[in-house]
Amino acid sequence: MAKGDDTVRKKKNKALRKKLNRKTDSSNVSARIASIIASKKRRKAGKRRICQGMCFSLPTLDDPFNDRLDKKVISKRETKKIMPSEVDWKIPADRKDAVPKNGSALGNDLKVDSLEKINEKMMDLKDEQKKLVTLINNVGKTRHMNSGRVQIQPGGKKISVHGHQEQACESAHCPSKYLILCLKAIEDALHYDGTYNCEEGKSLFVNTWGVEFWRCYSVGKDILETSGSSSDVEQIAWIASTASDAISRREKEGLSFTSPFLLFLVPSKEKALKVRSLCKPLKAVGIHTVSLHPGASVDHQISGLQSCEPEFLVSTPERLLKLVSLEAIDVAGVSMLVIDGMESLSRGGYLNAIKSIRQAISGNPHTLVFNDSFSNASIPAVQNLLTGLVYRLSLNDSVASQSACIIQSIYVCSSKEERMMKGIDALDDVYWNQMIPQPLKVLYIVGKDNNVEKLVSAVKLKGYSISISSSLNIMEFENSLHSGIRGRRTVSVVATEHISSTDLGEYGVVILPDFVLSIDDYVQILSRMARQTVNGVLHSFLTEDDAQHAGPLIEILEKCGQAVPEALRNLCHVDHPF
C-alpha cells in the first residue's frame, strides 16, 4: 500500500531532527565546540550572560560558562534622584583627591544630570499648573458663568439651572496635566519654528480666552465666539489640547471612536493647513490630524483616509461633503464641532453644505462657532446650528461684540397709544413664533411717565393674567389662555431705574414700549440681555419726542451691522427741543 505525502514528510522531519540533535549534542563534541554552539544559540535568542561584557574572566575549556564565579544578584534600580550622602564625601586629610564609593551620587553623574532635567521639567509643569489655577480663580471671580444648563459659582460648585444636574466633562477646578502637556508640545513646536514668540506672562498656559473656553467645555456648553474675528494661534491650541484631553479621558473609561472626535470646518485651504500645522505636534501623543481641501485630488484623499483613522479632521465644507457622499469618511460620531469664520463661509456659499454636514452628525456634539462679522447675514445660519442654550465667549467689550446675534427692531410711532399697542403685538409675535425652538423669557421695561395701568389693561385684553413679584418691583403676566398650546408663558415688567439690579441675561426678548431716558441705558440693555440664546430680540418704540436719540441709535445699528429703518433716518432730521 502506497504511503501518503504526510507520512513521507513526517519521516523526513524526524530524520532531520535526529541529525540536528547529534550535531548539537555536547556529549558528542568537545567542550570548546559546545561553548561555541551555546554562545551561538544565545546570540540568536537575543540573550546575554550576566557576566558577558562586564567581567575580565574569559571562558575556559574546563568552565566554558564561568559557572565557578559567584553570580552577583543585580537588583532593579529605582529611577529616583540620588542625593549625595555625607559618607560618600568623607575624604582623608592627607589626600586631596579621593575616589567616591561605588553607587554614590558622584559616581552616577550622567544619571543625576538626566534626572535633574526630568525634575526641572516636572517643576516647570507644576509652575504652569499653578499659574492656571490662579488665572482660573481670577476669571471665576470676575466672570459669573451663566448658561441654560449649568452654572459655575466662583467656588467651583455646579448648580443646575433647569432643575436637573448634568455631569460635567471633568473637574471644574483646574485643567489636567495631560492638557498642559499638549499645550507645551504645541508651544515648543511654535518656538522651534520661530513662528510664535510669546512675551512674559502671555504664554499659552495663561491665555484668558483659553481658560474661559475650557470652563465652558467642561460643563458641556455650546459656545458662540463673538470677538468678530476668526480663530488665532492661541485659540486653536486650546481647542486642540482640550479635545485631546477629552479623548484621553474617554479612552481611560474604555470608550472607542469610529469617527473623528474633532471636526474643524474652515473656509479656505490656507486656514486648513494652518490648523493642521498647529495640531501636528500632538502626533507624539497619538493624536493624528488630517486636512481636506480642494488643493489635493479626491482619490489621493480617499486613499489617505483608508490608511489611517484620524482623531482630528480639518476640512472645507464642500470637500468634506463630497467625501461623505462617497462614503470615504464617516462623521456620524463627531463629538466636537468647530466652525471657524461663519461670515466667510456664508460669503463662500457654504451654508447649505454646513447644514448637510450637521445633519450627518448624530447626537448633539459640543459646538463652537466663530462669528467673524457682526452682520445680520450670518444670524440665520448661527441660529440653525446653535438651537439650544449657549454661552457667549468674547474678550471684546464693544457693543457690537456683546450684542452679536441680537436683532434690534426699531419702530417709529405717531402716538403713544400706537406705541403701546405695537408693544403688545410684539409680545404675541414672540409667543406664536414657531421658528424659535425654545421658549424665550420676555421683559417689559417701562419708564416713569408710562401709564402702567393702561399697559396692564391691554395685557388683560390679550388673555394674560397678572401676578406681582415681591422682588425688584417686577410684575409678571402669565398667559393662561395659550397654556394648552405652547405651554405657560411668563412676562416680566421692570422699571427703568431697576435695570442695573436686574439680571437681563436670562431674558431673550426685551420690549421698550417707551424708549429709555438715555442712550447709555439702551446700550446697557443691549449688551447684557440674551446671554443664553442666539435668538435675542430688542424691540424699541419711538415717537417724535424721542428724536434726540435717533442719531446715536443709528450709529449703534451701523456698528452692529444691522439695517437702519428709513423712518428712523427721517426722525433724525426732525427738530426737537434740547
PDB file of C-alpha atoms in Angstrom, residues 259-265 313 320-321 324 329-339 353-368 385:
ATOM      1  CA  SER A 259     -15.306  58.604  13.680  1.00  0.00           C
ATOM      2  CA  PRO A 260     -13.080  61.651  14.110  1.00  0.00           C
ATOM      3  CA  PHE A 261     -13.527  63.213  17.536  1.00  0.00           C
ATOM      4  CA  LEU A 262     -12.984  66.817  16.401  1.00  0.00           C
ATOM      5  CA  LEU A 263     -14.325  68.274  13.143  1.00  0.00           C
ATOM      6  CA  PHE A 264     -12.856  71.685  12.320  1.00  0.00           C
ATOM      7  CA  LEU A 265     -14.602  73.418   9.394  1.00  0.00           C
ATOM      8  CA  LEU A 313     -10.378  66.320  10.868  1.00  0.00           C
ATOM      9  CA  LEU A 320     -15.900  67.164   3.246  1.00  0.00           C
ATOM     10  CA  LEU A 321     -19.468  66.871   1.948  1.00  0.00           C
ATOM     11  CA  VAL A 324     -19.021  61.940   2.928  1.00  0.00           C
ATOM     12  CA  ILE A 329     -15.254  59.245   5.789  1.00  0.00           C
ATOM     13  CA  ASP A 330     -17.901  58.842   8.479  1.00  0.00           C
ATOM     14  CA  VAL A 331     -18.685  61.902  10.598  1.00  0.00           C
ATOM     15  CA  ALA A 332     -21.707  60.488  12.404  1.00  0.00           C
ATOM     16  CA  GLY A 333     -19.762  60.066  15.653  1.00  0.00           C
ATOM     17  CA  VAL A 334     -18.173  63.528  15.804  1.00  0.00           C
ATOM     18  CA  SER A 335     -18.140  64.755  19.411  1.00  0.00           C
ATOM     19  CA  MET A 336     -16.853  68.298  18.903  1.00  0.00           C
ATOM     20  CA  LEU A 337     -17.715  70.618  16.008  1.00  0.00           C
ATOM     21  CA  VAL A 338     -15.836  73.872  15.384  1.00  0.00           C
ATOM     22  CA  ILE A 339     -16.983  76.262  12.653  1.00  0.00           C
ATOM     23  CA  ALA A 353     -23.047  72.358   2.922  1.00  0.00           C
ATOM     24  CA  ILE A 354     -22.617  73.125   6.622  1.00  0.00           C
ATOM     25  CA  LYS A 355     -26.281  72.360   7.212  1.00  0.00           C
ATOM     26  CA  SER A 356     -25.935  68.980   5.444  1.00  0.00           C
ATOM     27  CA  ILE A 357     -22.794  68.144   7.430  1.00  0.00           C
ATOM     28  CA  ARG A 358     -24.551  68.964  10.675  1.00  0.00           C
ATOM     29  CA  GLN A 359     -27.418  66.673   9.726  1.00  0.00           C
ATOM     30  CA  ALA A 360     -24.924  63.872   9.038  1.00  0.00           C
ATOM     31  CA  ILE A 361     -23.684  64.095  12.644  1.00  0.00           C
ATOM     32  CA  SER A 362     -25.773  62.037  15.030  1.00  0.00           C
ATOM     33  CA  GLY A 363     -26.337  63.245  18.556  1.00  0.00           C
ATOM     34  CA  ASN A 364     -25.509  66.669  19.958  1.00  0.00           C
ATOM     35  CA  PRO A 365     -21.794  67.432  19.671  1.00  0.00           C
ATOM     36  CA  HIS A 366     -20.178  70.304  21.524  1.00  0.00           C
ATOM     37  CA  THR A 367     -20.384  73.149  19.014  1.00  0.00           C
ATOM     38  CA  LEU A 368     -18.134  76.201  18.838  1.00  0.00           C
ATOM     39  CA  LEU A 385     -26.508  75.444  14.382  1.00  0.00           C
TER      40      LEU A 385
END
